[in-house]
Structures are given as C-alpha cells and as structure tokens.
Short mmCIF file of C-alpha atoms in Angstrom, two decimals:
data_model
loop_
_atom_site.label_atom_id
_atom_site.label_comp_id
_atom_site.label_asym_id
_atom_site.label_seq_id
_atom_site.Cartn_x
_atom_site.Cartn_y
_atom_site.Cartn_z
CA MET L 1 0.00 0.00 0.00
CA ASN L 2 1.48 3.33 -1.01
CA PHE L 3 1.32 6.55 0.98
CA ARG L 4 -1.58 7.99 -1.03
CA GLU L 5 -3.80 4.95 -0.47
CA GLU L 6 -3.00 4.86 3.24
CA TRP L 7 -3.79 8.56 3.63
CA THR L 8 -7.14 8.11 1.80
CA ILE L 9 -8.16 5.30 4.16
CA ARG L 10 -7.22 7.35 7.25
CA CYS L 11 -9.24 10.32 6.03
CA ARG L 12 -12.29 8.12 5.48
CA VAL L 13 -11.99 6.70 9.01
CA MET L 14 -11.65 10.18 10.50
CA ASN L 15 -14.69 11.40 8.56
CA MET L 16 -16.73 8.44 9.82
CA LYS L 17 -15.75 9.24 13.42
CA ASN L 18 -16.59 12.93 12.97
CA ASP L 19 -19.96 12.03 11.42
CA LYS L 20 -20.80 9.80 14.38
CA PHE L 21 -19.79 12.53 16.81
CA TRP L 22 -21.93 15.21 15.20
CA VAL L 23 -24.86 12.84 14.77
CA GLY L 24 -24.63 12.09 18.50
CA ILE L 25 -24.56 15.79 19.37
CA CYS L 26 -27.57 16.50 17.15
CA CYS L 27 -29.55 13.63 18.69
CA LEU L 28 -28.77 14.92 22.19
CA LEU L 29 -29.88 18.46 21.34
CA ILE L 30 -33.10 17.21 19.71
CA HIS L 31 -33.76 15.10 22.81
CA LEU L 32 -33.17 18.05 25.13
CA MET L 33 -35.38 20.40 23.14
CA MET L 34 -38.20 17.86 22.81
CA PRO L 35 -41.58 19.32 23.91
CA THR L 36 -42.12 18.68 27.59
CA ASP L 37 -45.79 17.86 27.09
CA ILE L 38 -44.85 14.20 26.63
CA PHE L 39 -43.20 14.17 30.05
CA GLY L 40 -44.52 14.82 33.54
CA LYS L 41 -44.20 18.60 33.75
CA TYR L 42 -43.96 18.77 37.51
CA THR L 43 -42.34 15.44 38.34
CA ALA L 44 -39.73 15.86 41.12
CA ASP L 45 -40.19 19.63 40.88
CA PHE L 46 -38.28 20.01 44.15
CA LEU L 47 -35.10 19.76 42.07
CA THR L 48 -35.82 23.21 40.59
CA LEU L 49 -36.12 25.12 43.88
CA GLY L 50 -32.49 26.28 43.94
CA ILE L 51 -29.65 25.73 46.41
CA GLY L 52 -27.53 28.23 48.31
CA ALA L 53 -28.58 31.68 49.48
CA ARG L 54 -26.18 33.50 47.13
CA ALA L 55 -27.65 32.00 43.97
CA VAL L 56 -31.24 32.39 45.16
CA ALA L 57 -30.66 36.06 46.06
CA MET L 58 -29.43 36.61 42.48
CA GLY L 59 -32.66 35.27 41.03
CA GLY L 60 -31.28 31.80 40.38
CA ALA L 61 -28.77 33.09 37.80
CA ALA L 62 -25.95 30.80 38.87
CA THR L 63 -25.03 28.60 35.91
CA ALA L 64 -22.04 30.80 35.06
CA THR L 65 -21.38 32.36 38.49
CA THR L 66 -21.29 29.46 40.94
CA ASP L 67 -17.79 28.89 42.31
CA ASP L 68 -18.40 26.96 45.53
CA VAL L 69 -19.66 23.60 46.79
CA PHE L 70 -23.16 24.47 45.58
CA ALA L 71 -21.85 23.92 42.05
CA ILE L 72 -22.81 20.27 42.61
CA TYR L 73 -26.37 21.47 42.02
CA TRP L 74 -25.99 24.48 39.69
CA ASN L 75 -23.25 23.37 37.28
CA PRO L 76 -20.88 20.48 38.08
CA ALA L 77 -18.34 21.84 35.59
CA ALA L 78 -17.60 24.63 38.09
CA LEU L 79 -16.11 22.03 40.45
CA GLY L 80 -13.14 22.13 38.09
CA GLN L 81 -12.22 25.50 39.65
CA HIS L 82 -11.87 24.15 43.19
CA GLU L 83 -8.46 24.03 44.83
CA GLN L 84 -9.80 23.75 48.39
CA HIS L 85 -11.84 21.25 50.33
CA GLN L 86 -15.29 22.81 50.70
CA PHE L 87 -18.19 21.96 52.97
CA GLY L 88 -21.58 23.61 52.65
CA LEU L 89 -24.97 23.66 54.41
CA MET L 90 -28.28 25.30 53.59
CA HIS L 91 -31.60 25.58 55.41
CA ALA L 92 -34.70 27.24 54.04
CA THR L 93 -38.37 27.61 54.85
CA LEU L 94 -40.51 27.51 51.74
CA ASN L 95 -43.52 29.76 52.19
CA GLY L 96 -43.90 28.63 55.80
CA LEU L 97 -44.78 25.06 54.78
CA SER L 98 -41.76 22.99 53.78
CA ALA L 99 -38.23 22.62 55.12
CA HIS L 100 -35.57 22.70 52.42
CA ASN L 101 -32.12 21.40 53.44
CA PHE L 102 -28.83 20.71 51.69
CA ILE L 103 -25.47 19.35 52.77
CA GLY L 104 -22.50 18.93 50.43
CA TYR L 105 -18.76 18.40 50.28
CA SER L 106 -16.25 18.81 47.45
CA HIS L 107 -12.75 17.32 47.34
CA PRO L 108 -10.02 18.78 45.06
CA LEU L 109 -8.02 16.53 42.76
CA LYS L 110 -4.49 18.01 42.59
CA LYS L 111 -5.60 21.26 40.90
CA ARG L 112 -7.13 19.35 38.00
CA GLY L 113 -10.68 19.46 39.27
CA ALA L 114 -12.81 18.18 42.12
CA ILE L 115 -15.43 15.63 43.01
CA GLY L 116 -18.41 16.35 45.21
CA ILE L 117 -21.17 14.59 47.06
CA ALA L 118 -24.41 16.10 48.34
CA TRP L 119 -27.79 15.34 49.83
CA LEU L 120 -30.89 17.45 49.22
CA ARG L 121 -34.15 17.14 51.14
CA VAL L 122 -37.48 18.95 50.85
CA GLY L 123 -40.11 17.84 53.30
CA VAL L 124 -43.33 18.61 55.13
CA ASP L 125 -43.32 16.93 58.54
CA ASP L 126 -45.97 16.40 61.21
CA ILE L 127 -48.91 16.38 58.82
CA PRO L 128 -51.97 15.52 60.98
CA ILE L 129 -54.02 12.43 60.17
CA THR L 130 -57.64 12.61 61.29
CA GLY L 131 -60.23 9.94 61.84
CA ILE L 132 -63.56 9.34 63.57
CA PRO L 133 -63.88 7.17 66.70
CA VAL L 134 -66.64 4.95 65.25
CA THR L 135 -66.18 4.37 61.54
CA SER L 136 -69.56 2.63 61.21
CA ARG L 137 -71.44 5.76 62.29
CA PRO L 138 -71.73 9.08 60.43
CA VAL L 139 -69.93 12.17 61.69
CA GLY L 140 -71.92 13.96 64.34
CA PRO L 141 -71.75 15.70 67.73
CA THR L 142 -70.75 12.45 69.45
CA ASN L 143 -68.61 11.13 66.64
CA ARG L 144 -66.39 14.02 65.66
CA PRO L 145 -63.09 13.73 63.74
CA LYS L 146 -59.92 13.95 65.79
CA VAL L 147 -56.19 13.70 65.17
CA ILE L 148 -55.11 10.06 65.37
CA GLY L 149 -51.53 10.43 64.19
CA THR L 150 -49.08 12.29 61.95
CA THR L 151 -47.30 11.60 58.70
CA SER L 152 -44.78 13.32 56.45
CA HIS L 153 -43.87 13.78 52.81
CA THR L 154 -40.22 14.07 51.81
CA ASP L 155 -38.37 14.46 48.52
CA ASN L 156 -34.72 13.39 48.59
CA ALA L 157 -31.83 13.50 46.15
CA ALA L 158 -28.30 12.13 46.62
CA VAL L 159 -25.80 13.52 44.11
CA LEU L 160 -22.29 12.46 43.10
CA ALA L 161 -20.62 15.04 40.85
CA GLY L 162 -17.27 15.85 39.30
CA GLY L 163 -15.71 18.72 37.36
CA TRP L 164 -12.43 18.86 35.47
CA LYS L 165 -10.30 21.52 33.81
CA LEU L 166 -9.70 20.37 30.23
CA LEU L 167 -8.12 23.46 28.72
CA SER L 168 -6.30 26.31 30.41
CA HIS L 169 -4.75 29.37 28.82
CA SER L 170 -3.37 32.61 30.19
CA ARG L 171 -6.64 34.33 29.35
CA PHE L 172 -9.34 31.63 29.31
CA SER L 173 -10.15 28.12 30.52
CA PHE L 174 -12.61 25.38 29.63
CA ARG L 175 -14.17 22.90 32.09
CA LEU L 176 -16.53 19.95 31.85
CA GLY L 177 -18.54 18.28 34.58
CA GLY L 178 -21.17 15.67 35.22
CA ALA L 179 -23.39 14.40 38.01
CA LEU L 180 -25.26 11.23 38.89
CA LYS L 181 -28.28 11.52 41.15
CA LEU L 182 -30.46 9.09 43.05
CA LEU L 183 -34.00 10.26 43.81
CA TYR L 184 -36.25 8.95 46.57
CA ILE L 185 -39.74 10.23 47.43
CA ASP L 186 -41.48 9.03 50.59
CA SER L 187 -45.14 9.78 51.17
CA TYR L 188 -48.27 8.73 53.06
CA GLN L 189 -48.80 5.07 54.06
CA SER L 190 -45.38 3.91 52.82
CA THR L 191 -46.04 5.15 49.29
CA ASN L 192 -42.66 5.84 47.72
CA ALA L 193 -40.81 6.24 44.46
CA ILE L 194 -37.19 5.76 43.44
CA GLY L 195 -35.27 6.77 40.35
CA GLY L 196 -31.95 7.97 39.01
CA GLY L 197 -30.53 10.25 36.37
CA GLY L 198 -27.60 12.25 35.13
CA ASP L 199 -26.62 15.86 34.42
CA PHE L 200 -23.90 17.44 32.30
CA GLY L 201 -22.22 20.84 32.55
CA ILE L 202 -19.88 23.13 30.61
CA LEU L 203 -18.08 26.23 31.89
CA LEU L 204 -15.98 28.62 29.81
CA THR L 205 -14.25 31.49 31.63
CA ALA L 206 -12.15 34.40 30.40
CA ASP L 207 -9.99 36.78 32.46
CA LYS L 208 -9.90 39.94 30.32
CA PRO L 209 -12.69 40.80 30.17
CA ALA L 210 -13.90 38.79 33.17
CA VAL L 211 -16.73 36.88 31.49
CA SER L 212 -18.02 33.35 32.00
CA LEU L 213 -20.43 31.19 30.02
CA GLY L 214 -22.11 28.14 31.52
CA VAL L 215 -24.37 25.41 30.18
CA HIS L 216 -26.14 22.93 32.45
CA MET L 217 -28.14 20.04 30.96
CA THR L 218 -30.24 18.10 33.48
CA ASP L 219 -31.82 14.66 33.20
CA ILE L 220 -30.20 14.20 29.81
CA LEU L 221 -31.44 10.61 29.53
CA SER L 222 -35.00 11.33 30.73
CA THR L 223 -34.82 10.29 34.38
CA LYS L 224 -37.62 7.95 35.46
CA LEU L 225 -39.31 7.59 38.84
CA TYR L 226 -40.76 4.19 39.70
CA TRP L 227 -43.62 4.17 42.23
CA ASN L 228 -44.57 1.23 44.45
CA THR L 229 -48.28 1.90 44.00
CA PRO L 230 -50.49 -0.89 42.57
CA PRO L 231 -50.90 -0.95 38.77
CA GLU L 232 -53.87 0.97 37.39
CA VAL L 233 -55.11 -2.18 35.69
CA ALA L 234 -54.78 -5.81 36.71
CA GLY L 235 -51.58 -7.29 35.39
CA GLY L 236 -50.21 -3.87 34.44
CA VAL L 237 -46.93 -2.27 35.43
CA PRO L 238 -46.50 0.08 38.42
CA HIS L 239 -46.88 3.78 37.78
CA THR L 240 -43.80 5.60 36.46
CA GLU L 241 -43.05 9.27 35.87
CA THR L 242 -40.41 10.84 33.64
CA LEU L 243 -38.33 13.94 34.28
CA ALA L 244 -38.02 15.95 31.10
CA PRO L 245 -34.53 16.90 29.89
CA ARG L 246 -33.86 20.58 30.47
CA VAL L 247 -31.16 23.06 29.51
CA LYS L 248 -30.00 26.16 31.35
CA VAL L 249 -27.61 28.61 29.69
CA GLY L 250 -26.00 31.38 31.71
CA ILE L 251 -23.63 34.27 31.16
CA ALA L 252 -21.97 36.48 33.75
CA SER L 253 -19.49 39.34 33.85
CA THR L 254 -17.51 40.83 36.72
CA HIS L 255 -16.32 44.43 36.85
CA ARG L 256 -13.78 45.86 39.27
CA LEU L 257 -14.81 49.22 40.74
CA PRO L 258 -11.91 51.29 42.13
CA PRO L 259 -13.75 52.91 45.07
CA MET L 260 -13.28 50.86 48.25
CA GLY L 261 -11.96 47.81 46.42
CA SER L 262 -15.41 46.71 45.27
CA ARG L 263 -16.64 44.66 42.33
CA LEU L 264 -19.94 44.17 40.55
CA THR L 265 -21.13 40.87 39.07
CA LEU L 266 -24.02 40.75 36.61
CA ALA L 267 -25.57 37.42 35.61
CA CYS L 268 -28.39 36.14 33.45
CA ASP L 269 -29.72 32.60 32.88
CA VAL L 270 -32.25 31.20 30.43
CA PHE L 271 -33.91 27.96 31.53
CA THR L 272 -36.07 25.58 29.46
CA GLN L 273 -38.19 24.28 32.31
CA HIS L 274 -41.79 25.09 31.36
CA GLY L 275 -41.01 27.08 28.25
CA LEU L 276 -38.28 29.70 28.44
CA GLU L 277 -37.67 31.19 31.89
CA LEU L 278 -35.44 34.17 32.58
CA HIS L 279 -33.32 34.52 35.71
CA ALA L 280 -31.22 37.63 36.29
CA GLY L 281 -29.26 39.01 39.21
CA ALA L 282 -26.53 41.32 40.44
CA GLU L 283 -23.99 41.14 43.25
CA TYR L 284 -22.06 44.08 44.68
CA MET L 285 -19.05 43.00 46.74
CA LEU L 286 -17.51 45.56 49.09
CA PHE L 287 -13.92 45.08 50.33
CA ASP L 288 -14.26 41.42 49.24
CA VAL L 289 -16.12 40.92 52.54
CA ILE L 290 -19.70 42.22 52.37
CA ALA L 291 -21.98 41.21 49.50
CA LEU L 292 -25.29 42.84 48.54
CA ARG L 293 -27.47 40.97 46.06
CA MET L 294 -30.75 41.25 44.22
CA GLY L 295 -32.44 39.50 41.33
CA VAL L 296 -35.60 38.61 39.49
CA GLU L 297 -36.76 35.07 38.82
CA GLY L 298 -39.22 34.08 36.13
CA GLN L 299 -41.45 31.05 36.57
CA ASN L 300 -43.78 29.47 34.01
CA GLY L 301 -45.62 26.95 36.16
CA ILE L 302 -49.40 26.77 36.46
CA THR L 303 -49.33 30.57 36.15
CA ARG L 304 -46.63 32.89 34.85
CA LEU L 305 -45.06 35.05 37.51
CA ARG L 306 -42.01 37.12 38.33
CA ARG L 307 -40.64 37.31 41.83
CA LEU L 308 -38.00 39.55 43.35
CA THR L 309 -35.12 38.21 45.40
CA VAL L 310 -32.66 39.98 47.69
CA GLY L 311 -29.84 38.91 49.96
CA ILE L 312 -26.68 39.70 51.84
CA GLY L 313 -23.49 37.79 52.54
CA MET L 314 -20.26 37.91 54.53
CA HIS L 315 -17.01 36.38 53.24
CA LEU L 316 -14.09 35.87 55.62
CA ARG L 317 -10.56 34.85 54.64
CA PHE L 318 -7.99 33.73 57.19
CA VAL L 319 -4.20 33.93 57.12
CA ASN L 320 -3.88 30.16 56.76
CA GLY L 321 -5.90 30.25 53.52
CA ALA L 322 -9.17 28.99 55.01
CA THR L 323 -12.44 30.72 54.13
CA ALA L 324 -15.89 31.02 55.72
CA VAL L 325 -19.02 32.33 54.00
CA LEU L 326 -22.42 33.10 55.50
CA ASP L 327 -25.25 34.10 53.14
CA TYR L 328 -28.92 35.01 53.54
CA ALA L 329 -31.62 35.32 50.88
CA PHE L 330 -35.28 36.31 50.81
CA ALA L 331 -37.51 35.37 47.87
CA ASN L 332 -40.98 36.84 47.62
CA HIS L 333 -43.89 34.94 46.09
CA PRO L 334 -46.92 37.06 45.09
CA GLU L 335 -49.39 34.34 46.18
CA LEU L 336 -47.66 32.16 48.78
CA GLY L 337 -45.67 34.82 50.61
CA GLY L 338 -41.94 34.91 51.21
CA SER L 339 -39.29 32.31 51.96
CA HIS L 340 -36.00 32.69 53.82
CA ARG L 341 -32.75 30.86 53.14
CA MET L 342 -29.51 30.63 55.09
CA SER L 343 -26.39 28.93 53.79
CA PHE L 344 -22.95 28.46 55.25
CA GLN L 345 -19.76 27.10 53.78
CA VAL L 346 -16.13 26.70 54.74
CA GLY L 347 -13.04 26.08 52.63
CA PHE L 348 -9.80 24.60 53.91
#
C-alpha cells in the first residue's frame, strides 16, 4: 500500500468518526429540546427550587457564576475550579410550609478538578391524620373527627458530581462536569418512588474581560421515577413518571470598581423548564467581605409570575488560607408569601 492509499483510508476513518460525533450531538440536542408535554411537567419539581442563598438572592442566575460547593447542584463543571476542600450547608423555609435542606462536600483533585457529594431534602413533617372514633357511624356531635396520628412527605436526592479543567490558557479556561443523582420520594402510608438520572455541565471562563459562560443540561437521559403503587389495571406495570430533559444557559461578567476595592457581578440565565424562563441578578461585593445581592426570577408553572429576590453575605478569609461564607436570601412569592434561606460554607 502506497502513501496515497493509506492517507485516503485514514481520512475516510476520521470522517466516519466525525460524522458519528456530530450525529450524536444533534440527537442529544433534539432530545433536550423535545416538547415537555410528553413528560410529567412537575415530576420531582423540588429539584428546581435552587440551592444556596447566594444563587437564590441573584434570582437563580448561577449557571455561570457558581464557584463553591453548591456547584454540585448548579453546574458540576464549576467544580473544576476548586483548589480547596469545601463543605456547605443550607436551610430554608418555603412559604412557611416545607423545610428545604442541603449538605455537600467537594474534594479537590491536585488542581485538575474536584469531586463532590451532596444530599438534598425537601419535606413537610408532622402532617396531621384525622379519623372518627366509630367508623360505622356518620360524623356527628358524638362522633367528631380527631387527630389520630401524623405523617410526612419528603423528597430526597443524593448527588455524586465531578468537574475537570480540560483546557487552560493565560486568558481563558474550559471545564466539563457531570453528576449522577439518586432520587427517593417518601409519602403517606409507605407510598414511595425511586429513580436515578444524570446531568452534564460546561463552563468557559475568560480573564480579560472577566466573562463566564455556563451550560447545564439536566436529566439528559430522561430520568424515570418508579412508584410502588399498585398498577392501574390488573396485570399492568407500576406507575412511572419521567423527568423531562432541560437546559440552562447562563452568562456572567464581573467588573472591578476602584472605590473601596469593590466589584460588581451581573448574571443572566435562560432555563427551558416550562417554556423559556429568565433569571437575572446582580452582586455588589464591598472590600471582598460584604456582598449585597438582588435579582428577578421568572417562573412558568401553572401561572406565569415574576418574583423579586434579595440577599446579603459575609465572606471571611484567614491567614492560613481557610475561608468562611455566611449568606442570607429572601424570595418573595406574590401568592404564597416569602421564603427565607440561610447557607454556610467553609473552605480549607
């Protein structure tokens, strides 16, 4: 075989590989943009409530701005920036009804990235169960309902994530990340569901100007939840629900302001949850210690609404390189009232 023949064969092989790659990318994008009507629109909706007071205070615009342990939730590619061990906690009250909690840890991998693990729980506890003393008699003055016990409803997610720096230049860097999640829902009378899925993230950052672009694709293989409830028809299969694939694209820019050593970060996300949703926010950091934040979050659920978010944070850095961050956020809902969130994280 001469050189020309060998080169022709190699080119054909390379073209076949490139064709397969682009076909795979196109299929993934078509799958992600598929109309959500064929999926359960509100299945495991607790996964869309947001994590961390900083991100919530900025209207949920965190795909390109997250740089801490909460990246496990917002964009696992951002874990590729971590050079410290980080531990984070969050507690929130959702409209005075549910408790929303998060705990996470990220472990650096020799400046090449990091892996993280987290647990997320949203639950309503101590729900009263009522009954009547004599079930064979109708309700009346001598047979009134009373509380006979309590129950709870909890939504849980365990997440294992990783982010890696693939390309680094003096002015920009490129990172990829992914996450595997296990979902478990526990409800009344031992009714429960279990399922699993995967997410994928991309983060591109530039130094001059200080701009970042993030892409977070969730449930890329259409996560399924399997319930233990009896089949709807005899001999049928148990009920299942599917989480629709979704894409969030975010962009952020940071500007140094000479007075008092401050900086301003502006961020905007577009989310394909129930149609296009817009999330936008701003953060003003003073002396690299005090942070003031505000944002607006769009939601296209049963009704379309916009809600305002605000927050404050304190960032402390110690001489040994350790860090401590305490953040607070308030998100107002025009119909359900407000919710408060507190998050805390340490780096070492």
